Amino acid sequence: MPKDEEEKEKERVASLSKYNKEIELRGLDKKISKLNTLRGINTGELYTLRGKFKALARDYGVGFMIWYWTVWSSTALLTYAAIEIGNVDAIAIIAKADAWTGYEISTKIDPTIGTIGLTMAVNEMLEPLRLPVVVLTTKPVVEAFSPKHY
């Protein structure tokens, strides 16, 4: 947009009432939403989990990221608790991996670090289950915690 058009638009918007700005923003948001949907149809991303994930990140931004990391952290803490309560020997599991790979990591690692490493590995393996839950629940969760503008 040329500088002179931008200045005219700034003046026009400055003269609008708060209500008229809100109505105009609603109209612009509808148009942007439609264009994003058309783009998703055109690229095929509208029909994939990855495309829906990207749309959530675009549409819900920080709220989406907070919800995703809340779910990720919760599953990590629950996994760690399950390993500790279940008395799972992380070093024994690492030793089995050592036998397959030929390394000797299990003899050089602290048991607490081994438990944390096992927790992270299991938590990452849970991602195919976690991601669909986050995708399906982001909209209602973010809308429940964010103020309504319209």
Short mmCIF file of N, CA and C in Angstrom, two decimals:
data_model
loop_
_atom_site.label_atom_id
_atom_site.label_comp_id
_atom_site.label_asym_id
_atom_site.label_seq_id
_atom_site.Cartn_x
_atom_site.Cartn_y
_atom_site.Cartn_z
N MET A 1 0.85 -1.17 0.00
CA MET A 1 0.00 0.00 0.00
C MET A 1 0.90 1.24 0.00
N PRO A 2 0.67 2.13 -0.91
CA PRO A 2 1.47 3.36 -0.95
C PRO A 2 1.29 4.18 0.33
N LYS A 3 2.29 4.97 0.64
CA LYS A 3 2.32 5.75 1.88
C LYS A 3 1.13 6.70 1.98
N ASP A 4 0.76 7.35 0.88
CA ASP A 4 -0.36 8.30 0.94
C ASP A 4 -1.69 7.59 1.22
N GLU A 5 -1.88 6.39 0.64
CA GLU A 5 -3.10 5.61 0.92
C GLU A 5 -3.12 5.16 2.38
N GLU A 6 -1.95 4.78 2.88
CA GLU A 6 -1.86 4.35 4.27
C GLU A 6 -2.25 5.49 5.21
N GLU A 7 -1.77 6.68 4.92
CA GLU A 7 -2.10 7.84 5.76
C GLU A 7 -3.60 8.15 5.71
N LYS A 8 -4.21 8.06 4.53
CA LYS A 8 -5.66 8.28 4.40
C LYS A 8 -6.43 7.24 5.21
N GLU A 9 -5.97 6.01 5.15
CA GLU A 9 -6.65 4.94 5.91
C GLU A 9 -6.51 5.16 7.41
N LYS A 10 -5.34 5.61 7.85
CA LYS A 10 -5.15 5.91 9.27
C LYS A 10 -6.12 6.99 9.73
N GLU A 11 -6.26 8.03 8.92
CA GLU A 11 -7.19 9.12 9.25
C GLU A 11 -8.63 8.60 9.29
N ARG A 12 -8.99 7.79 8.30
CA ARG A 12 -10.35 7.25 8.26
C ARG A 12 -10.65 6.40 9.48
N VAL A 13 -9.71 5.53 9.84
CA VAL A 13 -9.91 4.65 10.99
C VAL A 13 -9.94 5.45 12.29
N ALA A 14 -9.12 6.49 12.37
CA ALA A 14 -9.11 7.33 13.58
C ALA A 14 -10.45 8.04 13.78
N SER A 15 -11.17 8.30 12.70
CA SER A 15 -12.45 9.00 12.82
C SER A 15 -13.61 8.06 13.15
N LEU A 16 -13.37 6.74 13.11
CA LEU A 16 -14.44 5.78 13.42
C LEU A 16 -14.69 5.69 14.93
N SER A 17 -15.92 5.43 15.28
CA SER A 17 -16.23 5.18 16.69
C SER A 17 -15.73 3.79 17.06
N LYS A 18 -15.66 3.52 18.37
CA LYS A 18 -15.20 2.22 18.83
C LYS A 18 -16.10 1.12 18.26
N TYR A 19 -17.41 1.35 18.26
CA TYR A 19 -18.36 0.37 17.75
C TYR A 19 -18.13 0.11 16.26
N ASN A 20 -17.97 1.18 15.48
CA ASN A 20 -17.74 1.03 14.03
C ASN A 20 -16.43 0.31 13.73
N LYS A 21 -15.40 0.57 14.55
CA LYS A 21 -14.13 -0.15 14.37
C LYS A 21 -14.35 -1.64 14.61
N GLU A 22 -15.12 -1.96 15.66
CA GLU A 22 -15.39 -3.35 16.00
C GLU A 22 -16.14 -4.04 14.86
N ILE A 23 -17.14 -3.38 14.32
CA ILE A 23 -17.92 -3.94 13.21
C ILE A 23 -17.02 -4.15 12.00
N GLU A 24 -16.17 -3.19 11.70
CA GLU A 24 -15.25 -3.31 10.56
C GLU A 24 -14.26 -4.46 10.78
N LEU A 25 -13.76 -4.58 12.00
CA LEU A 25 -12.82 -5.67 12.30
C LEU A 25 -13.50 -7.03 12.15
N ARG A 26 -14.75 -7.13 12.56
CA ARG A 26 -15.48 -8.39 12.38
C ARG A 26 -15.57 -8.76 10.91
N GLY A 27 -15.89 -7.77 10.09
CA GLY A 27 -15.98 -8.02 8.65
C GLY A 27 -14.64 -8.45 8.06
N LEU A 28 -13.57 -7.77 8.47
CA LEU A 28 -12.24 -8.14 7.99
C LEU A 28 -11.84 -9.54 8.46
N ASP A 29 -12.16 -9.86 9.72
CA ASP A 29 -11.86 -11.20 10.24
C ASP A 29 -12.60 -12.27 9.45
N LYS A 30 -13.85 -12.01 9.07
CA LYS A 30 -14.61 -12.98 8.27
C LYS A 30 -13.94 -13.20 6.92
N LYS A 31 -13.52 -12.10 6.29
CA LYS A 31 -12.88 -12.20 4.98
C LYS A 31 -11.55 -12.97 5.08
N ILE A 32 -10.77 -12.67 6.13
CA ILE A 32 -9.48 -13.35 6.32
C ILE A 32 -9.73 -14.84 6.56
N SER A 33 -10.73 -15.16 7.38
CA SER A 33 -11.05 -16.56 7.66
C SER A 33 -11.44 -17.30 6.38
N LYS A 34 -12.25 -16.65 5.55
CA LYS A 34 -12.66 -17.27 4.29
C LYS A 34 -11.45 -17.49 3.37
N LEU A 35 -10.58 -16.49 3.30
CA LEU A 35 -9.38 -16.63 2.45
C LEU A 35 -8.47 -17.76 2.97
N ASN A 36 -8.33 -17.87 4.28
CA ASN A 36 -7.52 -18.96 4.84
C ASN A 36 -8.14 -20.31 4.53
N THR A 37 -9.48 -20.41 4.60
CA THR A 37 -10.16 -21.67 4.26
C THR A 37 -9.95 -22.00 2.79
N LEU A 38 -10.10 -21.02 1.92
CA LEU A 38 -9.88 -21.24 0.49
C LEU A 38 -8.44 -21.67 0.21
N ARG A 39 -7.50 -21.06 0.93
CA ARG A 39 -6.10 -21.45 0.76
C ARG A 39 -5.89 -22.89 1.21
N GLY A 40 -6.52 -23.27 2.34
CA GLY A 40 -6.40 -24.64 2.84
C GLY A 40 -6.98 -25.65 1.87
N ILE A 41 -8.09 -25.30 1.22
CA ILE A 41 -8.69 -26.18 0.22
C ILE A 41 -7.75 -26.30 -0.98
N ASN A 42 -7.21 -25.17 -1.41
CA ASN A 42 -6.34 -25.15 -2.58
C ASN A 42 -5.07 -25.96 -2.36
N THR A 43 -4.48 -25.87 -1.16
CA THR A 43 -3.24 -26.59 -0.89
C THR A 43 -3.47 -28.01 -0.39
N GLY A 44 -4.71 -28.29 0.04
CA GLY A 44 -5.03 -29.60 0.59
C GLY A 44 -4.77 -29.70 2.08
N GLU A 45 -4.21 -28.64 2.68
CA GLU A 45 -3.88 -28.67 4.10
C GLU A 45 -5.11 -28.66 5.00
N LEU A 46 -6.23 -28.24 4.48
CA LEU A 46 -7.45 -28.19 5.28
C LEU A 46 -7.85 -29.58 5.75
N TYR A 47 -7.41 -30.60 5.04
CA TYR A 47 -7.86 -31.96 5.30
C TYR A 47 -6.80 -32.83 5.99
N THR A 48 -5.69 -32.24 6.44
CA THR A 48 -4.65 -33.02 7.10
C THR A 48 -4.48 -32.56 8.54
N LEU A 49 -3.98 -33.45 9.37
CA LEU A 49 -3.74 -33.10 10.77
C LEU A 49 -2.67 -32.01 10.86
N ARG A 50 -1.67 -32.10 10.01
CA ARG A 50 -0.61 -31.07 10.00
C ARG A 50 -1.19 -29.71 9.62
N GLY A 51 -2.07 -29.70 8.63
CA GLY A 51 -2.70 -28.45 8.21
C GLY A 51 -3.58 -27.87 9.31
N LYS A 52 -4.31 -28.73 10.00
CA LYS A 52 -5.15 -28.26 11.11
C LYS A 52 -4.27 -27.72 12.23
N PHE A 53 -3.14 -28.38 12.48
CA PHE A 53 -2.19 -27.93 13.50
C PHE A 53 -1.68 -26.53 13.15
N LYS A 54 -1.30 -26.32 11.89
CA LYS A 54 -0.82 -25.01 11.45
C LYS A 54 -1.90 -23.95 11.56
N ALA A 55 -3.15 -24.33 11.22
CA ALA A 55 -4.26 -23.38 11.31
C ALA A 55 -4.51 -22.99 12.76
N LEU A 56 -4.42 -23.94 13.67
CA LEU A 56 -4.59 -23.63 15.09
C LEU A 56 -3.51 -22.67 15.57
N ALA A 57 -2.27 -22.92 15.17
CA ALA A 57 -1.17 -22.04 15.56
C ALA A 57 -1.39 -20.64 15.01
N ARG A 58 -1.89 -20.55 13.78
CA ARG A 58 -2.15 -19.26 13.15
C ARG A 58 -3.33 -18.55 13.82
N ASP A 59 -4.42 -19.27 14.06
CA ASP A 59 -5.63 -18.65 14.56
C ASP A 59 -5.62 -18.40 16.06
N TYR A 60 -4.94 -19.25 16.82
CA TYR A 60 -4.98 -19.14 18.27
C TYR A 60 -3.65 -18.76 18.91
N GLY A 61 -2.59 -18.71 18.12
CA GLY A 61 -1.28 -18.20 18.55
C GLY A 61 -0.81 -18.64 19.92
N VAL A 62 -0.65 -17.67 20.80
CA VAL A 62 -0.09 -17.90 22.13
C VAL A 62 -0.97 -18.86 22.93
N GLY A 63 -2.28 -18.71 22.82
CA GLY A 63 -3.18 -19.61 23.55
C GLY A 63 -2.97 -21.05 23.15
N PHE A 64 -2.78 -21.29 21.86
CA PHE A 64 -2.51 -22.64 21.36
C PHE A 64 -1.20 -23.16 21.93
N MET A 65 -0.16 -22.35 21.91
CA MET A 65 1.14 -22.79 22.39
C MET A 65 1.10 -23.08 23.89
N ILE A 66 0.40 -22.24 24.65
CA ILE A 66 0.29 -22.48 26.10
C ILE A 66 -0.44 -23.79 26.34
N TRP A 67 -1.54 -24.04 25.61
CA TRP A 67 -2.30 -25.27 25.79
C TRP A 67 -1.46 -26.49 25.38
N TYR A 68 -0.75 -26.39 24.25
CA TYR A 68 0.08 -27.51 23.80
C TYR A 68 1.14 -27.86 24.85
N TRP A 69 1.85 -26.84 25.35
CA TRP A 69 2.92 -27.11 26.31
C TRP A 69 2.38 -27.52 27.67
N THR A 70 1.16 -27.11 28.00
CA THR A 70 0.53 -27.60 29.22
C THR A 70 0.25 -29.10 29.12
N VAL A 71 -0.29 -29.52 28.00
CA VAL A 71 -0.56 -30.94 27.78
C VAL A 71 0.74 -31.72 27.71
N TRP A 72 1.75 -31.18 27.00
CA TRP A 72 3.04 -31.86 26.88
C TRP A 72 3.67 -32.03 28.26
N SER A 73 3.69 -30.96 29.05
CA SER A 73 4.29 -31.03 30.39
C SER A 73 3.54 -31.99 31.30
N SER A 74 2.22 -31.98 31.19
CA SER A 74 1.41 -32.89 32.01
C SER A 74 1.73 -34.35 31.69
N THR A 75 1.84 -34.67 30.40
CA THR A 75 2.15 -36.06 30.05
C THR A 75 3.57 -36.42 30.49
N ALA A 76 4.49 -35.46 30.44
CA ALA A 76 5.86 -35.73 30.91
C ALA A 76 5.86 -36.00 32.41
N LEU A 77 5.15 -35.18 33.17
CA LEU A 77 5.11 -35.39 34.62
C LEU A 77 4.42 -36.70 34.98
N LEU A 78 3.34 -37.01 34.29
CA LEU A 78 2.64 -38.27 34.55
C LEU A 78 3.51 -39.48 34.17
N THR A 79 4.26 -39.35 33.09
CA THR A 79 5.16 -40.43 32.68
C THR A 79 6.25 -40.63 33.72
N TYR A 80 6.84 -39.54 34.19
CA TYR A 80 7.87 -39.63 35.22
C TYR A 80 7.31 -40.27 36.49
N ALA A 81 6.11 -39.84 36.90
CA ALA A 81 5.48 -40.40 38.09
C ALA A 81 5.22 -41.90 37.91
N ALA A 82 4.76 -42.30 36.73
CA ALA A 82 4.49 -43.72 36.48
C ALA A 82 5.78 -44.53 36.54
N ILE A 83 6.86 -43.99 36.01
CA ILE A 83 8.15 -44.69 36.05
C ILE A 83 8.63 -44.83 37.49
N GLU A 84 8.50 -43.75 38.27
CA GLU A 84 8.94 -43.79 39.67
C GLU A 84 8.06 -44.71 40.51
N ILE A 85 6.74 -44.57 40.39
CA ILE A 85 5.81 -45.38 41.19
C ILE A 85 5.88 -46.85 40.77
N GLY A 86 6.05 -47.09 39.49
CA GLY A 86 6.12 -48.45 38.98
C GLY A 86 7.47 -49.11 39.20
N ASN A 87 8.41 -48.38 39.81
CA ASN A 87 9.76 -48.90 40.06
C ASN A 87 10.43 -49.42 38.79
N VAL A 88 10.29 -48.70 37.71
CA VAL A 88 10.92 -49.09 36.44
C VAL A 88 12.40 -48.75 36.54
N ASP A 89 13.24 -49.71 36.22
CA ASP A 89 14.69 -49.51 36.26
C ASP A 89 15.16 -48.97 34.91
N ALA A 90 15.35 -47.66 34.87
CA ALA A 90 15.75 -47.01 33.61
C ALA A 90 17.12 -47.50 33.15
N ILE A 91 18.02 -47.74 34.09
CA ILE A 91 19.36 -48.19 33.73
C ILE A 91 19.31 -49.56 33.06
N ALA A 92 18.42 -50.44 33.53
CA ALA A 92 18.27 -51.76 32.91
C ALA A 92 17.76 -51.63 31.47
N ILE A 93 16.85 -50.71 31.25
CA ILE A 93 16.33 -50.48 29.90
C ILE A 93 17.43 -49.91 29.00
N ILE A 94 18.21 -48.97 29.55
CA ILE A 94 19.33 -48.40 28.78
C ILE A 94 20.37 -49.48 28.49
N ALA A 95 20.59 -50.41 29.45
CA ALA A 95 21.54 -51.51 29.24
C ALA A 95 21.09 -52.41 28.10
N LYS A 96 19.76 -52.65 27.98
CA LYS A 96 19.25 -53.44 26.85
C LYS A 96 19.51 -52.72 25.53
N ALA A 97 19.32 -51.41 25.55
CA ALA A 97 19.61 -50.62 24.34
C ALA A 97 21.11 -50.68 24.03
N ASP A 98 21.94 -50.67 25.08
CA ASP A 98 23.39 -50.79 24.89
C ASP A 98 23.74 -52.11 24.20
N ALA A 99 23.06 -53.19 24.59
CA ALA A 99 23.33 -54.51 24.00
C ALA A 99 23.02 -54.50 22.51
N TRP A 100 21.98 -53.78 22.11
CA TRP A 100 21.61 -53.71 20.70
C TRP A 100 22.55 -52.83 19.90
N THR A 101 23.02 -51.74 20.54
CA THR A 101 23.82 -50.76 19.81
C THR A 101 25.32 -50.95 19.96
N GLY A 102 25.75 -51.66 21.02
CA GLY A 102 27.18 -51.84 21.23
C GLY A 102 27.81 -50.75 22.07
N TYR A 103 27.02 -49.77 22.52
CA TYR A 103 27.54 -48.71 23.39
C TYR A 103 27.51 -49.17 24.83
N GLU A 104 28.14 -48.42 25.72
CA GLU A 104 28.10 -48.71 27.16
C GLU A 104 27.64 -47.48 27.93
N ILE A 105 26.53 -46.92 27.52
CA ILE A 105 26.00 -45.71 28.16
C ILE A 105 25.51 -46.00 29.57
N SER A 106 24.93 -47.18 29.79
CA SER A 106 24.34 -47.50 31.09
C SER A 106 25.35 -47.48 32.23
N THR A 107 26.61 -47.74 31.94
CA THR A 107 27.63 -47.73 33.00
C THR A 107 28.13 -46.33 33.32
N LYS A 108 27.81 -45.36 32.45
CA LYS A 108 28.34 -44.01 32.61
C LYS A 108 27.28 -42.98 33.01
N ILE A 109 26.04 -43.45 33.23
CA ILE A 109 24.95 -42.49 33.45
C ILE A 109 24.38 -42.63 34.86
N ASP A 110 24.05 -41.50 35.45
CA ASP A 110 23.42 -41.47 36.77
C ASP A 110 21.99 -42.00 36.65
N PRO A 111 21.51 -42.79 37.62
CA PRO A 111 20.16 -43.34 37.53
C PRO A 111 19.05 -42.28 37.41
N THR A 112 19.24 -41.14 38.08
CA THR A 112 18.23 -40.06 37.97
C THR A 112 18.19 -39.51 36.56
N ILE A 113 19.33 -39.29 35.97
CA ILE A 113 19.40 -38.80 34.59
C ILE A 113 18.83 -39.86 33.65
N GLY A 114 19.09 -41.13 33.93
CA GLY A 114 18.52 -42.21 33.12
C GLY A 114 17.00 -42.21 33.18
N THR A 115 16.45 -41.99 34.36
CA THR A 115 14.99 -41.93 34.51
C THR A 115 14.42 -40.74 33.74
N ILE A 116 15.09 -39.60 33.82
CA ILE A 116 14.63 -38.41 33.09
C ILE A 116 14.72 -38.67 31.58
N GLY A 117 15.80 -39.30 31.14
CA GLY A 117 15.94 -39.62 29.71
C GLY A 117 14.86 -40.58 29.24
N LEU A 118 14.58 -41.60 30.04
CA LEU A 118 13.51 -42.54 29.69
C LEU A 118 12.16 -41.82 29.65
N THR A 119 11.93 -40.93 30.61
CA THR A 119 10.69 -40.14 30.63
C THR A 119 10.54 -39.35 29.34
N MET A 120 11.61 -38.68 28.92
CA MET A 120 11.55 -37.86 27.71
C MET A 120 11.30 -38.73 26.48
N ALA A 121 11.95 -39.89 26.42
CA ALA A 121 11.76 -40.79 25.27
C ALA A 121 10.32 -41.29 25.20
N VAL A 122 9.78 -41.72 26.34
CA VAL A 122 8.40 -42.21 26.36
C VAL A 122 7.43 -41.07 26.05
N ASN A 123 7.70 -39.89 26.62
CA ASN A 123 6.83 -38.74 26.37
C ASN A 123 6.78 -38.39 24.88
N GLU A 124 7.91 -38.46 24.22
CA GLU A 124 7.92 -38.18 22.78
C GLU A 124 7.20 -39.27 21.98
N MET A 125 7.25 -40.50 22.47
CA MET A 125 6.53 -41.58 21.78
C MET A 125 5.01 -41.41 21.94
N LEU A 126 4.60 -40.65 22.93
CA LEU A 126 3.16 -40.39 23.14
C LEU A 126 2.62 -39.29 22.21
N GLU A 127 3.50 -38.64 21.47
CA GLU A 127 3.08 -37.51 20.61
C GLU A 127 1.96 -37.87 19.62
N PRO A 128 1.98 -39.03 18.97
CA PRO A 128 0.87 -39.35 18.06
C PRO A 128 -0.48 -39.44 18.76
N LEU A 129 -0.48 -39.68 20.05
CA LEU A 129 -1.74 -39.69 20.81
C LEU A 129 -2.07 -38.29 21.33
N ARG A 130 -1.04 -37.55 21.72
CA ARG A 130 -1.23 -36.23 22.32
C ARG A 130 -1.69 -35.19 21.29
N LEU A 131 -1.08 -35.18 20.12
CA LEU A 131 -1.38 -34.15 19.13
C LEU A 131 -2.85 -34.11 18.73
N PRO A 132 -3.49 -35.23 18.42
CA PRO A 132 -4.92 -35.15 18.08
C PRO A 132 -5.78 -34.61 19.23
N VAL A 133 -5.42 -34.95 20.46
CA VAL A 133 -6.17 -34.42 21.61
C VAL A 133 -6.02 -32.91 21.68
N VAL A 134 -4.80 -32.41 21.48
CA VAL A 134 -4.57 -30.97 21.52
C VAL A 134 -5.31 -30.28 20.38
N VAL A 135 -5.26 -30.86 19.18
CA VAL A 135 -5.94 -30.26 18.03
C VAL A 135 -7.44 -30.19 18.27
N LEU A 136 -8.02 -31.25 18.82
CA LEU A 136 -9.47 -31.28 19.04
C LEU A 136 -9.92 -30.39 20.19
N THR A 137 -9.06 -30.14 21.16
CA THR A 137 -9.48 -29.38 22.34
C THR A 137 -9.01 -27.94 22.38
N THR A 138 -8.14 -27.52 21.47
CA THR A 138 -7.59 -26.17 21.53
C THR A 138 -8.67 -25.10 21.47
N LYS A 139 -9.55 -25.18 20.49
CA LYS A 139 -10.55 -24.13 20.32
C LYS A 139 -11.41 -23.93 21.57
N PRO A 140 -12.04 -24.98 22.13
CA PRO A 140 -12.85 -24.75 23.32
C PRO A 140 -12.04 -24.29 24.53
N VAL A 141 -10.82 -24.80 24.70
CA VAL A 141 -10.01 -24.41 25.85
C VAL A 141 -9.58 -22.95 25.74
N VAL A 142 -9.06 -22.56 24.59
CA VAL A 142 -8.60 -21.17 24.42
C VAL A 142 -9.77 -20.21 24.54
N GLU A 143 -10.92 -20.55 23.95
CA GLU A 143 -12.08 -19.67 24.03
C GLU A 143 -12.62 -19.58 25.46
N ALA A 144 -12.46 -20.63 26.26
CA ALA A 144 -12.92 -20.60 27.64
C ALA A 144 -12.08 -19.65 28.50
N PHE A 145 -10.80 -19.51 28.14
CA PHE A 145 -9.91 -18.66 28.94
C PHE A 145 -9.66 -17.28 28.36
N SER A 146 -10.14 -17.02 27.15
CA SER A 146 -9.90 -15.70 26.56
C SER A 146 -11.18 -14.88 26.60
N PRO A 147 -11.05 -13.58 26.76
CA PRO A 147 -12.24 -12.71 26.82
C PRO A 147 -12.93 -12.65 25.46
N LYS A 148 -14.22 -12.54 25.50
CA LYS A 148 -15.01 -12.41 24.27
C LYS A 148 -14.95 -10.95 23.79
N HIS A 149 -14.61 -10.75 22.53
CA HIS A 149 -14.55 -9.41 21.95
C HIS A 149 -15.83 -9.06 21.24
N TYR A 150 -16.52 -10.01 20.66
CA TYR A 150 -17.72 -9.71 19.93
C TYR A 150 -18.86 -10.47 20.53
#
